[in-house]
Coordinates of C-alpha atoms and ligand atoms in Angstrom, one line a residue:
X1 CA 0.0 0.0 0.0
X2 CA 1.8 3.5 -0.9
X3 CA -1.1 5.6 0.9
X4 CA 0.4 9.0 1.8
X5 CA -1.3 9.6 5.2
X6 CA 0.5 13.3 5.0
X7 CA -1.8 13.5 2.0
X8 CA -5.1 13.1 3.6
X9 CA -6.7 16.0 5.2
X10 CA -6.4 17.0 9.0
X11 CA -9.4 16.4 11.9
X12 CA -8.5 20.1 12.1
X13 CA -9.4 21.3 8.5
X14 CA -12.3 18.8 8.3
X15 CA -14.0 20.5 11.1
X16 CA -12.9 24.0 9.7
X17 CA -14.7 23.0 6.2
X18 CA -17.8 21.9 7.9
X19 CA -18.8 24.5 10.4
X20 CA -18.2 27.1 7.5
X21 CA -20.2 25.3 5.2
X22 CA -17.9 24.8 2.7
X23 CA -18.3 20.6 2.5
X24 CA -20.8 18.4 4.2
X25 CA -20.2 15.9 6.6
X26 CA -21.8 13.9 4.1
X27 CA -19.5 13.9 1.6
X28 CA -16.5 13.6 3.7
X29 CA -17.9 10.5 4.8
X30 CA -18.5 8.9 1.7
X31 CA -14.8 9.9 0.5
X32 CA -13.8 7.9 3.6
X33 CA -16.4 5.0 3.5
X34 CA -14.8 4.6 -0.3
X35 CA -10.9 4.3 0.9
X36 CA -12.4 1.9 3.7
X37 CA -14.3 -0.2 1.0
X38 CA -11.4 -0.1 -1.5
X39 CA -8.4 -1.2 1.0
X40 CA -9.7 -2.4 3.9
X41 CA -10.0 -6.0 3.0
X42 CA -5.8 -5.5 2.8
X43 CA -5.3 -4.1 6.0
X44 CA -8.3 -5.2 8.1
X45 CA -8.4 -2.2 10.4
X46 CA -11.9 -2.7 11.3
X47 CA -14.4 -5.7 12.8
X48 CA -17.5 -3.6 11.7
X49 CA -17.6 -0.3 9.4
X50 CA -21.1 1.3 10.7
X51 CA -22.4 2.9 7.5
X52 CA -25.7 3.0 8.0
X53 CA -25.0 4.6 11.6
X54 CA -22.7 7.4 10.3
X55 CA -24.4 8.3 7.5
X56 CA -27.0 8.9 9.5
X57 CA -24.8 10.8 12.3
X58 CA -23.2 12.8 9.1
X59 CA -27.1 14.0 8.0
X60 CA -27.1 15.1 11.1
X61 CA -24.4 17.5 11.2
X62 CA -24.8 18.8 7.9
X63 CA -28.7 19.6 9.3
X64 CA -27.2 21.6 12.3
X65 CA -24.8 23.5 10.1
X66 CA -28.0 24.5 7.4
X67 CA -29.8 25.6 10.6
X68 CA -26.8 28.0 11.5
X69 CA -26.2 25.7 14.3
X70 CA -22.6 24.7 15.3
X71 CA -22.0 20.9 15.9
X72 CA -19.3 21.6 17.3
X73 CA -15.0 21.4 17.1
X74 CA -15.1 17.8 15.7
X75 CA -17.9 18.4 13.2
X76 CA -18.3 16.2 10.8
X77 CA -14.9 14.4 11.1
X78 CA -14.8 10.5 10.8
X79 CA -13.7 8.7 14.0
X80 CA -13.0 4.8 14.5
X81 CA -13.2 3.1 17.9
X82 CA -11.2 -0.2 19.3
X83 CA -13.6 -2.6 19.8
X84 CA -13.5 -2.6 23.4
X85 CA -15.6 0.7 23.7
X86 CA -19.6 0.2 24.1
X87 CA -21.5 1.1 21.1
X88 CA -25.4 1.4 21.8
X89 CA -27.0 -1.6 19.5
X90 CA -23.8 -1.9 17.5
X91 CA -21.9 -5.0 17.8
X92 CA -19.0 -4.5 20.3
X93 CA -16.0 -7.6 20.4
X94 CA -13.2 -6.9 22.1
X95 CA -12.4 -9.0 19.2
X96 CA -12.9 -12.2 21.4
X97 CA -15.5 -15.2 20.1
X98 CA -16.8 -14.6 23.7
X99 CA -18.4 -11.8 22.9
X100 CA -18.8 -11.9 18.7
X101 CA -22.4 -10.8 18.4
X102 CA -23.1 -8.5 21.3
X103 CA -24.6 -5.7 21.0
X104 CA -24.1 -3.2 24.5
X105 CA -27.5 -1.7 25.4
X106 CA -25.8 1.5 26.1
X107 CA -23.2 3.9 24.7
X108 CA -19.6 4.7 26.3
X109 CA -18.7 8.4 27.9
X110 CA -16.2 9.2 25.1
X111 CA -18.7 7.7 22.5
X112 CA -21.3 10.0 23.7
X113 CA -18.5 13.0 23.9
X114 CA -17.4 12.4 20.5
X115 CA -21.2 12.4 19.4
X116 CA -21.4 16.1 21.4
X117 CA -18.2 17.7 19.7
X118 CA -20.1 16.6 16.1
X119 CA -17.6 13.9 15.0
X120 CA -18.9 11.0 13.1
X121 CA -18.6 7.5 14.3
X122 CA -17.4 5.5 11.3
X123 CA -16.7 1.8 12.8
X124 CA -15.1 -0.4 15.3
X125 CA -11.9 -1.6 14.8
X126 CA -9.3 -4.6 15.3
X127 CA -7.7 -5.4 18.4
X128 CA -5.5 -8.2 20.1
X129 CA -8.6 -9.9 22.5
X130 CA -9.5 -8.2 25.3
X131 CA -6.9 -5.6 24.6
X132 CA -3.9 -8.1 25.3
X133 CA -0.9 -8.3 22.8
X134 CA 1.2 -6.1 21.2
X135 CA 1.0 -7.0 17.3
X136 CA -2.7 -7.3 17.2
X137 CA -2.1 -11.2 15.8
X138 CA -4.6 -12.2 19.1
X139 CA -7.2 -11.5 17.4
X140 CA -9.9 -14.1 16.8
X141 CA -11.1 -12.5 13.9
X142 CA -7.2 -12.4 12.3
X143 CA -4.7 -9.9 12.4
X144 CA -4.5 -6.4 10.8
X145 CA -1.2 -5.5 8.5
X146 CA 0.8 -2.5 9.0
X147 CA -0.3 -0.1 6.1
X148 CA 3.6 1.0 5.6
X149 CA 4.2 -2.8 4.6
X150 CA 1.5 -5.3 4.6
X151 CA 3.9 -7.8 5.9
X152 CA 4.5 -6.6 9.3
X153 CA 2.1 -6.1 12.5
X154 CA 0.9 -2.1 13.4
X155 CA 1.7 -3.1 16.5
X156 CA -0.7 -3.7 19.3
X157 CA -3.5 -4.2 21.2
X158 CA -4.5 -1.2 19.3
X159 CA -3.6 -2.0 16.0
X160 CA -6.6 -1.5 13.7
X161 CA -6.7 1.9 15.3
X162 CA -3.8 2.6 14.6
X163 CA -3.5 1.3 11.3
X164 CA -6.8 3.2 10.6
X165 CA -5.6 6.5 10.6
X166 CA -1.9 5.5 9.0
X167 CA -4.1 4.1 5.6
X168 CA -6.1 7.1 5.7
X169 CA -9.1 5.5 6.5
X170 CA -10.3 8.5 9.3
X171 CA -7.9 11.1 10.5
X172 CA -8.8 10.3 14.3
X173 CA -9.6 6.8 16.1
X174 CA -9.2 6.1 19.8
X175 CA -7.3 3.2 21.3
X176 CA -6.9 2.3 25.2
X177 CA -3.8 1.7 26.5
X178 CA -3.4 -0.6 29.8
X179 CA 0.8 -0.9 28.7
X180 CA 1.4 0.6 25.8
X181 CA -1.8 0.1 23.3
X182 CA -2.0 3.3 22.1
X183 CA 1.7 4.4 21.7
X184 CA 3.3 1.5 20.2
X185 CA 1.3 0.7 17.6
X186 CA 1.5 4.2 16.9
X187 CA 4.8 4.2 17.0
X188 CA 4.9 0.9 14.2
X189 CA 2.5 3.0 12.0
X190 CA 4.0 6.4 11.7
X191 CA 1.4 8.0 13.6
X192 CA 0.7 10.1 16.8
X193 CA -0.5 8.2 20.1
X194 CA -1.8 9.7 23.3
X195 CA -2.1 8.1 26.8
X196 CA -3.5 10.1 29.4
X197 CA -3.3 10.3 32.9
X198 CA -4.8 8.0 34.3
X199 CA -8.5 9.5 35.1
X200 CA -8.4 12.3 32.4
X201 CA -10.7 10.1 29.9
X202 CA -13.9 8.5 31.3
X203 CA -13.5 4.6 31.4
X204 CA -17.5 4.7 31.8
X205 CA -18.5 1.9 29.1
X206 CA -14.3 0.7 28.2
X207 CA -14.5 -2.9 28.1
X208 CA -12.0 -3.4 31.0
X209 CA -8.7 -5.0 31.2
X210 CA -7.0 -4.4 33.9
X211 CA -9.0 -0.8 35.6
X212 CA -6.3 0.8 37.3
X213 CA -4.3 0.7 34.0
X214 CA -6.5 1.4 31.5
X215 CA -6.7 4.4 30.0
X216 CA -8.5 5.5 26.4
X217 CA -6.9 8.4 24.2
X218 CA -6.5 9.1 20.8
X219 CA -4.8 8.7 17.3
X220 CA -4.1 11.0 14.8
X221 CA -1.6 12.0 11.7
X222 CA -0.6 15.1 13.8
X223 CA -0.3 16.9 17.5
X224 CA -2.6 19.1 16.8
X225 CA -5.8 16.9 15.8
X226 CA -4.5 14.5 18.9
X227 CA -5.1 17.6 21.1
X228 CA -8.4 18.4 19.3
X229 CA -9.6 15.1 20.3
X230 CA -8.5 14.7 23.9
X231 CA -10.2 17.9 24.5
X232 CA -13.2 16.9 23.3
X233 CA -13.4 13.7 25.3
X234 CA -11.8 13.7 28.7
X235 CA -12.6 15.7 31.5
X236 CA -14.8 14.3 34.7
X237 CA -17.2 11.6 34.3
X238 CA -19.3 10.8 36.9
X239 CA -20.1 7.5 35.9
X240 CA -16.2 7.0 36.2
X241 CA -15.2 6.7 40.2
X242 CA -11.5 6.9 39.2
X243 CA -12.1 9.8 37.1
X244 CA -10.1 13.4 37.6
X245 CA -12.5 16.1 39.3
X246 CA -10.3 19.0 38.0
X247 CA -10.9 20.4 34.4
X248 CA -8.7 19.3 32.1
X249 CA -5.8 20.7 30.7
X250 CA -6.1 23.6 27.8
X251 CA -3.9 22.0 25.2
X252 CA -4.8 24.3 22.2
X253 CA -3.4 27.5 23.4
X254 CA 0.0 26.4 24.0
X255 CA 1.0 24.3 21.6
X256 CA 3.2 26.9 19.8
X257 CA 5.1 27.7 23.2
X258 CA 8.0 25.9 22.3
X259 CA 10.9 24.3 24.5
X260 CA 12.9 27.5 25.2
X261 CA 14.0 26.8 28.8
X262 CA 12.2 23.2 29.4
X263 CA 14.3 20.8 31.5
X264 CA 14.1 17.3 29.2
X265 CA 15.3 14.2 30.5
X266 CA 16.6 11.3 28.3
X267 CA 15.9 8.2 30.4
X268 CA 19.1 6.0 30.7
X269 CA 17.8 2.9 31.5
X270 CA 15.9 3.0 28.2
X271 CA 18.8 3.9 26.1
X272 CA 20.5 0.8 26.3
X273 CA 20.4 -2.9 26.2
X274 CA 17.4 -4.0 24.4
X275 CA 16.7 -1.0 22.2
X276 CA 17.5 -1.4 18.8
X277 CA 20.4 1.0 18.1
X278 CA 18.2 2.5 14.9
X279 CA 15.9 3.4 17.4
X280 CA 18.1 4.8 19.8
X281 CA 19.9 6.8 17.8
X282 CA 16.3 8.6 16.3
X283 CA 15.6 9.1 20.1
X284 CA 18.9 11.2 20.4
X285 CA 18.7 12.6 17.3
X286 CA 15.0 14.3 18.6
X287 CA 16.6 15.0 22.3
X288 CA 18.8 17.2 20.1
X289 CA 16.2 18.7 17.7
X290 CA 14.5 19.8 21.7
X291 CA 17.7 20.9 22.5
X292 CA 18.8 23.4 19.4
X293 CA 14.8 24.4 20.0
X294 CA 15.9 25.7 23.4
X295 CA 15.7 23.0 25.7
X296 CA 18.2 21.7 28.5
X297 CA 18.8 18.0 28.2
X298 CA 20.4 15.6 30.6
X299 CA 19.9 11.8 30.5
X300 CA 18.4 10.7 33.8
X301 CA 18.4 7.1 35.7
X302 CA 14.9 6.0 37.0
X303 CA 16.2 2.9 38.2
X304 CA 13.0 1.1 39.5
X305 CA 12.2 1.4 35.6
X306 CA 14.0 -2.2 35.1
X307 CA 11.2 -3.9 37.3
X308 CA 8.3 -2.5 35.4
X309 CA 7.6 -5.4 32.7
X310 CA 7.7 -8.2 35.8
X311 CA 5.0 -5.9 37.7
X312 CA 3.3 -5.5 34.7
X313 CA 2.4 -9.2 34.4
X314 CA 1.3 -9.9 37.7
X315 CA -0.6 -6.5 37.7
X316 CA -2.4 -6.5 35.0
X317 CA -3.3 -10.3 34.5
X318 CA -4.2 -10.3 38.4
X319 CA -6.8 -7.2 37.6
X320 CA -8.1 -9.1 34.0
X321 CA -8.3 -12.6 35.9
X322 CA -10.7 -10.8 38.2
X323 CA -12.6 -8.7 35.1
X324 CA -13.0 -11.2 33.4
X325 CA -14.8 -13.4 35.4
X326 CA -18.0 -11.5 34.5
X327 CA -17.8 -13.8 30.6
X328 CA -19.5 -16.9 32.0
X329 CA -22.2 -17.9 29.5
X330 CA -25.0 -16.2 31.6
X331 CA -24.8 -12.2 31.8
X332 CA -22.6 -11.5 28.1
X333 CA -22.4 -13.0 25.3
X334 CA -21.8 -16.5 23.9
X335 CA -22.7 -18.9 25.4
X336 CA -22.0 -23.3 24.9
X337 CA -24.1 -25.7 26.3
X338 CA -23.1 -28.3 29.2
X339 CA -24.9 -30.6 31.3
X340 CA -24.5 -28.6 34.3
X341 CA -23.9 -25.1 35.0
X342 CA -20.2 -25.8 35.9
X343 CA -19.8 -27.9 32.6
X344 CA -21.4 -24.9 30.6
X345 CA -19.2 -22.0 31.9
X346 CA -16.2 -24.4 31.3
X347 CA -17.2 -25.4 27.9
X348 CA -18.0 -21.4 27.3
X349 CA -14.9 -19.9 28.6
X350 CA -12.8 -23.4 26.5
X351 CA -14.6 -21.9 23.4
X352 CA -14.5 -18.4 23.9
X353 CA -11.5 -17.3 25.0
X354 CA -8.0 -17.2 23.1
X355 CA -4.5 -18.6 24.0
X356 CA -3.4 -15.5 25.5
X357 CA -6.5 -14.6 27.3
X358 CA -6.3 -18.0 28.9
X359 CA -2.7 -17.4 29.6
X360 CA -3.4 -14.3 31.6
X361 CA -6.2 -15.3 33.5
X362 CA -4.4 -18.7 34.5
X363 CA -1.1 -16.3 35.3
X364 CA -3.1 -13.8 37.4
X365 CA -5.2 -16.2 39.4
X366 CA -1.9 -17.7 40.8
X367 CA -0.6 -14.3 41.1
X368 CA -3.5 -13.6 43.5
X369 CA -3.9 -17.2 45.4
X370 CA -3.8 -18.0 49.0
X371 CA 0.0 -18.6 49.3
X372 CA 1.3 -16.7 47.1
X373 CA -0.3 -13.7 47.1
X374 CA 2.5 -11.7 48.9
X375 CA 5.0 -13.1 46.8
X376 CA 3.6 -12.1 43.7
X377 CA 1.0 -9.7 43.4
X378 CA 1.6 -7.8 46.9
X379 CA 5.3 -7.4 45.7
X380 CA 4.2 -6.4 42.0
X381 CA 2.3 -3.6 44.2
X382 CA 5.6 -2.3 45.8
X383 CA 7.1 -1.8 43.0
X384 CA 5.0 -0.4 41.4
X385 CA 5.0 1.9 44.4
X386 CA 8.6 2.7 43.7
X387 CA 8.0 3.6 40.2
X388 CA 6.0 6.6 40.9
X389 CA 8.5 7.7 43.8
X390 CA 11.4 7.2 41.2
X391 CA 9.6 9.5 38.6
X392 CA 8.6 11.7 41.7
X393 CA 12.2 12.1 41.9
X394 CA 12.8 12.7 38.1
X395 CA 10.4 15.1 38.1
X396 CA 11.4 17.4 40.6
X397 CA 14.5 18.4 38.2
X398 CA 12.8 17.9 34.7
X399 CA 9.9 19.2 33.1
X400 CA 9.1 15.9 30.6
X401 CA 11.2 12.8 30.0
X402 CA 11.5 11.5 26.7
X403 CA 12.8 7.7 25.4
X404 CA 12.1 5.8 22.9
X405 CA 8.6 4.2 22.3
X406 CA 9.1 1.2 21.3
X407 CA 12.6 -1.2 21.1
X408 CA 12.2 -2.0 17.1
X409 CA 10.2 -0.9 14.6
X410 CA 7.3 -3.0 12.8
X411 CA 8.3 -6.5 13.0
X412 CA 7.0 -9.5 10.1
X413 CA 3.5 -11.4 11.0
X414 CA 4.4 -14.5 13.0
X415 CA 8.1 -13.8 14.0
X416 CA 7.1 -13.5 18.0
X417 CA 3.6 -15.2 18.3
X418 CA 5.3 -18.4 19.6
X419 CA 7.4 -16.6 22.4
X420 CA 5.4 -14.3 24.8
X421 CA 8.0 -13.0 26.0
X422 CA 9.6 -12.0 22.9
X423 CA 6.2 -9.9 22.6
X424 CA 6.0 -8.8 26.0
X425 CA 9.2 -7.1 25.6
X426 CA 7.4 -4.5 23.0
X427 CA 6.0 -2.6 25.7
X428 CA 9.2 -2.1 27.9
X429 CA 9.0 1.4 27.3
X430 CA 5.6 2.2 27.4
X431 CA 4.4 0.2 30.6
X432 CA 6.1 2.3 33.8
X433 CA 4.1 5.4 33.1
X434 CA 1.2 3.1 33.1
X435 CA 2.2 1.7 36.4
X436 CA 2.6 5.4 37.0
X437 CA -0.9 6.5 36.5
X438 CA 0.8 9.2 34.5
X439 CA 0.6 10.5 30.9
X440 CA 2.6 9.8 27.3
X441 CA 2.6 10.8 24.1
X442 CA 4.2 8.4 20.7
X443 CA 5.1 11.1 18.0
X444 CA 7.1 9.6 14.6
X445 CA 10.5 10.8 14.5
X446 CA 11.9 9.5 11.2
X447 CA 12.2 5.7 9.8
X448 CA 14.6 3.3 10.9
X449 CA 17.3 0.8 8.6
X450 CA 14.7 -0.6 7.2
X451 CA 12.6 2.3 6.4
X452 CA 9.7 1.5 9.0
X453 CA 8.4 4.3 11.2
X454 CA 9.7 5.3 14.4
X455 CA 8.3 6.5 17.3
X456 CA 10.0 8.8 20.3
X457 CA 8.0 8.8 23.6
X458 CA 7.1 12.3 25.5
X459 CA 7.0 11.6 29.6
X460 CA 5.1 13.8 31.8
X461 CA 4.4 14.3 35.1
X462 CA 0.3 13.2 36.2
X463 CA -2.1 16.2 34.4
X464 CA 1.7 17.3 32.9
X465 CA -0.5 17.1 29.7
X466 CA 0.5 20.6 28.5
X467 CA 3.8 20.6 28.7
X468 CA 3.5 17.0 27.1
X469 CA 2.2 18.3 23.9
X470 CA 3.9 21.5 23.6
X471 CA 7.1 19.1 23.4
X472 CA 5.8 16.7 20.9
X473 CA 4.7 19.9 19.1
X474 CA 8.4 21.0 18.8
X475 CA 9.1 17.3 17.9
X476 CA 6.8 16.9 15.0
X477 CA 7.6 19.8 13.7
X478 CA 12.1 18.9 13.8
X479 CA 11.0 15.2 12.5
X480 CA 13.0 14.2 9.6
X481 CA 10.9 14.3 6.5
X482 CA 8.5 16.4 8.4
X483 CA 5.7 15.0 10.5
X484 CA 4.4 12.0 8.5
Ligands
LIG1 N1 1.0 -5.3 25.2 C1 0.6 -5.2 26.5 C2 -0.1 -6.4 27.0 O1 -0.2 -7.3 26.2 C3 -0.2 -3.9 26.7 C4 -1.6 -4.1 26.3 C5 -2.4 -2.8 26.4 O2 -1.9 -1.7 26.7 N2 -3.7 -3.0 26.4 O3 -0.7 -6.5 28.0

């Protein structure tokens, strides 16, 4: 595929065009419903295009604007969602045979939000199940292909996302990201990925993981349409009980402040051993872009940084071994016969779930068992502990941190599906500011040897979301090539 994502148009002038009347929501639509109909059986970036639904949405919008009515910042622009967000009476997967068929009776906060600011829901897209992998190969309904070469992964769990807005099929999606989700595949795709602090989005209707990681945000082709879009959906939810009562940052007005005087720190301990020296050597290339733009930079040890992946996997499989409990053949979904209720909730959960599912929920009920509790999970919990007081520290002398996003860049389909922890070690960057609670932004920062994308990681401090962006603003705009 030689798609051009610099090419297609931004969220931003969508919206512009719109609200001034000058195209209609419908016709932007159908210009995207074609690219989607023409290559998406290529890349499969989506479980369910919702034509009916948008066009409908779209007719909408274009009714408000006749009226002299404003639908508001996101009007008229397509959006895709990961399959793990509730969609009222549209089918919603996680991309699991578990659920393949449901339909959630309600709709979820940023679904609703997105609705509000006038964007247009286009479909629901590809995911590893239940949000676990990083190649997006763990899908039950196959994998999606990198649109930069159709015979590598986009990365993962949010990979049609991603992959979405690299082909050109919508200019924004949103992804969640419990370790990495949203920044490394947009890292393997070329494109920009936020994660939020935790609490900023509302989680209300997310399909959940592991809840005190998860965290939805956006994807987009630039900085600017990624702050569009978190504006537009985060802020505090009610429905949410971990949600942040403060109003959310003002991204918009200071993303032209520039670096002049920022303190940048280049973590150390993911500089080294692991990272692929292509990828290392774009992440000093942009420490040096932020630094002739004004900044100070100093490489900085966060030593409890190394411990972060072995947390990770008793954290976050302890919290999904407990979540998903609920998929037992009586409340959701699918649903296989037995002779007794035990045999039918075996024979369901046999059925319905994956390999790696299985693997997780077998990993984080004996992370959490009498015995071994303390050993595992209650010591995952202390260092995760000393994580935050290690960034605490960071923090105190630098402004944002900055490392690479992910160790390599795309990789082929099928070179690390038979070692997890080949796969697991995707996410060694990404999964200590989850730990963290705090927020990270994946912005492409030139290609490596082999031409592929690559993606440089902006570290900030919990509700540091302005500062976050004004750096990836200064980074986009000292990428090689340009901002692609
Ligand atoms: N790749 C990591 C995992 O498999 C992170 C997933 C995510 O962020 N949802 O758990």
């Amino acid at each position: 595929m030689t798609s051009n994502p610099g090419a297609h148009l931004t969220a931003i002038d969508i919206a512009a065009s719109v609200r001034s009347g000058e195209r209609t929501a419908g016709d932007v639509l159908e210009e995207h419903l074609e690219r989607i109909a023409s290559s998406d059986a290529e890349i499969h970036a989506f479980n369910h295009v919702m034509v009916d639904e948008a066009r409908h949405c779209a007719q909408a919008v274009d009714t408000a604007v006749k009226a002299g009515e404003d639908p508001g910042p996101l009007a008229g622009v397509p959006v895709a969602l990961k399959d793990n967000m509730c969609t009222r009476a549209v089918p919603t997967t996680c991309s699991s045979r578990i659920l393949q068929g449901w339909k959630p009776p309600y709709d979820a906060t940023v679904v609703q939000r997105l609705g509000m600011a006038g964007a247009v829901v286009i479909g629901k897209t590809n995911m590893d199940e239940f949000a676990m992998g990083s190649s997006t190969e763990n899908s039950a309904f196959g994998p999606t292909r990198n649109p930069w070469d159709t015979s590598c992964v986009p990365g993962g769990s949010s990979g049609g996302s991603a992959a979405a807005v690299a082909a050109g099929f919508v200019p924004i999606s949103l992804g969640s990201d419990t370790g990495g989700s949203i920044r490394q595949p947009a890292a393997l795709c070329g494109v920009v990925g936020v994660k939020p602090t935790y609490g900023a989005v509302s989680r209300f209707g997310l399909i959940a993981f592991a809840s005190s990681l998860d965290q939805i945000g956006p994807f987009a082709n630039t900085v600017a349409d990624a702050a569009l879009v978190l504006e537009a959906i985060a802020g505090h939810d009610p429905a949410d009980s971990t949600s942040i009562r403060e109003p959310f940052a003002e991204l918009f007005p200071h993303l032209d402040d520039g670096v002049s005087g920022t303190r940048i720190g280049l973590i150390t301990e993911m500089m080294g051993e692991g990272i692929d020296a292509d990828v290392a050597a774009r992440t000093r290339e942009a420490a040096d872009a932020l630094e002739a733009a004004g900044a100070t930079v100093q490489e900085v040890s966060i030593p409890a940084v190394n411990y972060g992946l072995s947390a990770y996997y008793l954290v976050a499989p302890a919290e999904a071994s407990s979540n998903l409990a609920r998929y037992d053949g009586v409340r959701y979904g699918n649903r296989v016969e037995g002779n007794t209720t035990d045999e039918m909730m075996f024979a369901t959960r046999t059925e319905g779930f994956g390999d790696e599912v299985k693997r997780r929920i077998m990993l984080g009920a004996y992370a959490l068992s009498a015995g071994y509790y303390d050993a595992f999970y209650g010591k995952a919990l202390k260092v995760r502990t000393l994580i935050r007081a290690d960034f605490q520290v960071a923090y105190e002398k630098f402004d944002v941190l900055l490392s690479p996003t992910s160790p390599s860049t795309a990789f082929p389909l099928g070179d690390k599906t038979a070692d997890p922890m080949a796969m697991y070690l995707n996410d060694v960057c990404t999964i200590p500011t989850n730990l963290a609670g705090h927020p990270a932004i994946s912005v492409p920062f030139g290609t490596g040897d082999d031409g592929l994308s690559i993606g440089v990681q902006v570290l900030a401090p919990p509700q540091g979301e302005q500062q976050m962006f004004t750096a990836a603003a200064v980074l986009e705009s000292a990428a090689p090539g340009g901002a692609r």
